[in-house]
Amino acid sequence: MSRIKRGVTTHAKHKRILDQAKGYYGRRKNTIRIARQAVEKAGQYAYRDRKVNKRNFRALWIQRINAAVRAEGLTYSQFMHGVKLAGIELDRKVMADLAMNEGATFSAIIAQAKAALPSAA
């Protein structure tokens, strides 16, 4: 029985790792042992930061809505409470976009939210 040589498989595995490490600095891009560690760590960062990215965008939307709403004399929390009471079902992403680009439309939403709030005694 002839012996099996695994060079093809190993080279393919190594090539896949080194392709993923393309653009890295120093031996991280061309030494398989170090490149494998770098690619694994990069994957961990990428996985974590996909979640962090969602948090960052939500925070940005809230800041934009808050800035637009404060110009009309409300706070963010009062506005969101009014939006819920008024039955407006827009998410924060859309509201932030309206606040940035469609000021008149967003002012109408703020007016609806104000009207839905119970008047302060």
Tab-separated table of C-alpha atoms in Angstrom:
chain	number	residue	atom	x	y	z
A	1	MET	CA	0.000	0.000	0.000
A	2	SER	CA	1.343	3.411	-0.929
A	3	ARG	CA	1.739	6.077	1.697
A	4	ILE	CA	-0.489	9.117	1.755
A	5	LYS	CA	1.157	12.482	1.461
A	6	ARG	CA	-0.858	15.314	2.970
A	7	GLY	CA	0.981	18.285	1.484
A	8	VAL	CA	-1.989	19.358	-0.602
A	9	THR	CA	-4.364	19.503	2.375
A	10	THR	CA	-1.874	21.279	4.619
A	11	HIS	CA	-0.991	23.832	1.968
A	12	ALA	CA	-4.668	24.526	1.368
A	13	LYS	CA	-5.285	25.064	5.102
A	14	HIS	CA	-2.250	27.308	5.420
A	15	LYS	CA	-3.199	29.282	2.325
A	16	ARG	CA	-6.669	29.927	3.713
A	17	ILE	CA	-5.223	31.313	6.967
A	18	LEU	CA	-2.572	33.406	5.209
A	19	ASP	CA	-5.178	34.847	2.827
A	20	GLN	CA	-7.192	35.961	5.848
A	21	ALA	CA	-4.049	37.521	7.355
A	22	LYS	CA	-3.349	39.570	4.233
A	23	GLY	CA	-2.432	43.125	5.127
A	24	TYR	CA	-1.229	42.337	8.637
A	25	TYR	CA	2.108	43.736	9.836
A	26	GLY	CA	5.341	41.763	10.089
A	27	ARG	CA	5.340	38.012	10.599
A	28	ARG	CA	1.609	38.052	11.293
A	29	LYS	CA	1.049	37.973	7.529
A	30	ASN	CA	3.483	35.257	6.425
A	31	THR	CA	4.248	32.870	9.304
A	32	ILE	CA	1.480	30.321	9.718
A	33	ARG	CA	1.753	29.903	13.491
A	34	ILE	CA	1.590	33.625	14.200
A	35	ALA	CA	-0.896	34.306	11.407
A	36	ARG	CA	-3.287	31.715	12.841
A	37	GLN	CA	-3.229	33.446	16.245
A	38	ALA	CA	-3.742	36.853	14.632
A	39	VAL	CA	-6.665	35.642	12.499
A	40	GLU	CA	-8.338	33.967	15.497
A	41	LYS	CA	-7.993	37.123	17.583
A	42	ALA	CA	-9.285	39.245	14.707
A	43	GLY	CA	-12.310	36.954	14.489
A	44	GLN	CA	-12.986	37.413	18.198
A	45	TYR	CA	-12.795	41.187	17.838
A	46	ALA	CA	-15.057	41.116	14.781
A	47	TYR	CA	-17.668	38.988	16.581
A	48	ARG	CA	-17.638	41.226	19.658
A	49	ASP	CA	-17.697	44.465	17.706
A	50	ARG	CA	-20.673	43.451	15.575
A	51	LYS	CA	-22.636	43.631	18.818
A	52	VAL	CA	-20.913	46.838	20.005
A	53	ASN	CA	-21.683	48.484	16.663
A	54	LYS	CA	-25.413	48.037	17.254
A	55	ARG	CA	-25.093	49.672	20.680
A	56	ASN	CA	-23.127	52.592	19.270
A	57	PHE	CA	-25.674	53.281	16.549
A	58	ARG	CA	-28.590	53.157	18.978
A	59	ALA	CA	-26.773	55.662	21.217
A	60	LEU	CA	-26.160	57.938	18.215
A	61	TRP	CA	-29.837	57.821	17.203
A	62	ILE	CA	-30.899	58.670	20.756
A	63	GLN	CA	-28.506	61.639	20.856
A	64	ARG	CA	-29.849	62.985	17.568
A	65	ILE	CA	-33.476	62.592	18.636
A	66	ASN	CA	-32.735	64.185	22.010
A	67	ALA	CA	-31.067	67.210	20.389
A	68	ALA	CA	-34.003	67.772	18.017
A	69	VAL	CA	-36.613	67.279	20.748
A	70	ARG	CA	-34.926	69.614	23.253
A	71	ALA	CA	-35.166	72.423	20.686
A	72	GLU	CA	-38.953	71.962	20.935
A	73	GLY	CA	-38.964	72.074	24.759
A	74	LEU	CA	-39.178	68.371	25.625
A	75	THR	CA	-36.716	65.832	26.944
A	76	TYR	CA	-35.977	62.561	25.175
A	77	SER	CA	-37.823	60.464	27.755
A	78	GLN	CA	-40.896	62.711	27.703
A	79	PHE	CA	-40.910	62.573	23.910
A	80	MET	CA	-40.624	58.777	23.786
A	81	HIS	CA	-43.422	58.470	26.340
A	82	GLY	CA	-45.587	60.754	24.211
A	83	VAL	CA	-44.752	58.752	21.079
A	84	LYS	CA	-45.869	55.538	22.790
A	85	LEU	CA	-49.105	57.159	23.985
A	86	ALA	CA	-49.782	58.621	20.527
A	87	GLY	CA	-49.348	55.178	18.960
A	88	ILE	CA	-46.552	56.263	16.618
A	89	GLU	CA	-44.643	53.130	15.675
A	90	LEU	CA	-41.416	54.513	14.229
A	91	ASP	CA	-38.135	53.121	15.437
A	92	ARG	CA	-35.270	55.288	16.645
A	93	LYS	CA	-33.317	54.879	13.413
A	94	VAL	CA	-36.130	56.346	11.321
A	95	MET	CA	-36.869	59.099	13.839
A	96	ALA	CA	-33.196	60.124	13.952
A	97	ASP	CA	-33.140	60.279	10.158
A	98	LEU	CA	-36.288	62.397	10.134
A	99	ALA	CA	-34.806	64.705	12.771
A	100	MET	CA	-31.660	65.177	10.675
A	101	ASN	CA	-33.159	65.487	7.189
A	102	GLU	CA	-36.898	66.220	7.473
A	103	GLY	CA	-37.264	68.860	10.189
A	104	ALA	CA	-40.871	69.759	9.403
A	105	THR	CA	-42.013	66.137	9.473
A	106	PHE	CA	-40.226	65.534	12.765
A	107	SER	CA	-41.782	68.694	14.235
A	108	ALA	CA	-45.208	67.263	13.370
A	109	ILE	CA	-44.304	64.040	15.199
A	110	ILE	CA	-43.159	66.081	18.213
A	111	ALA	CA	-46.469	67.971	18.158
A	112	GLN	CA	-48.407	64.691	18.151
A	113	ALA	CA	-46.288	63.372	21.031
A	114	LYS	CA	-46.846	66.594	23.032
A	115	ALA	CA	-50.590	66.380	22.475
A	116	ALA	CA	-50.663	62.763	23.669
A	117	LEU	CA	-48.831	63.568	26.916
A	118	PRO	CA	-51.062	64.126	29.949
A	119	SER	CA	-50.971	67.824	30.850
A	120	ALA	CA	-48.886	68.655	33.930
A	121	ALA	CA	-51.097	69.579	36.872
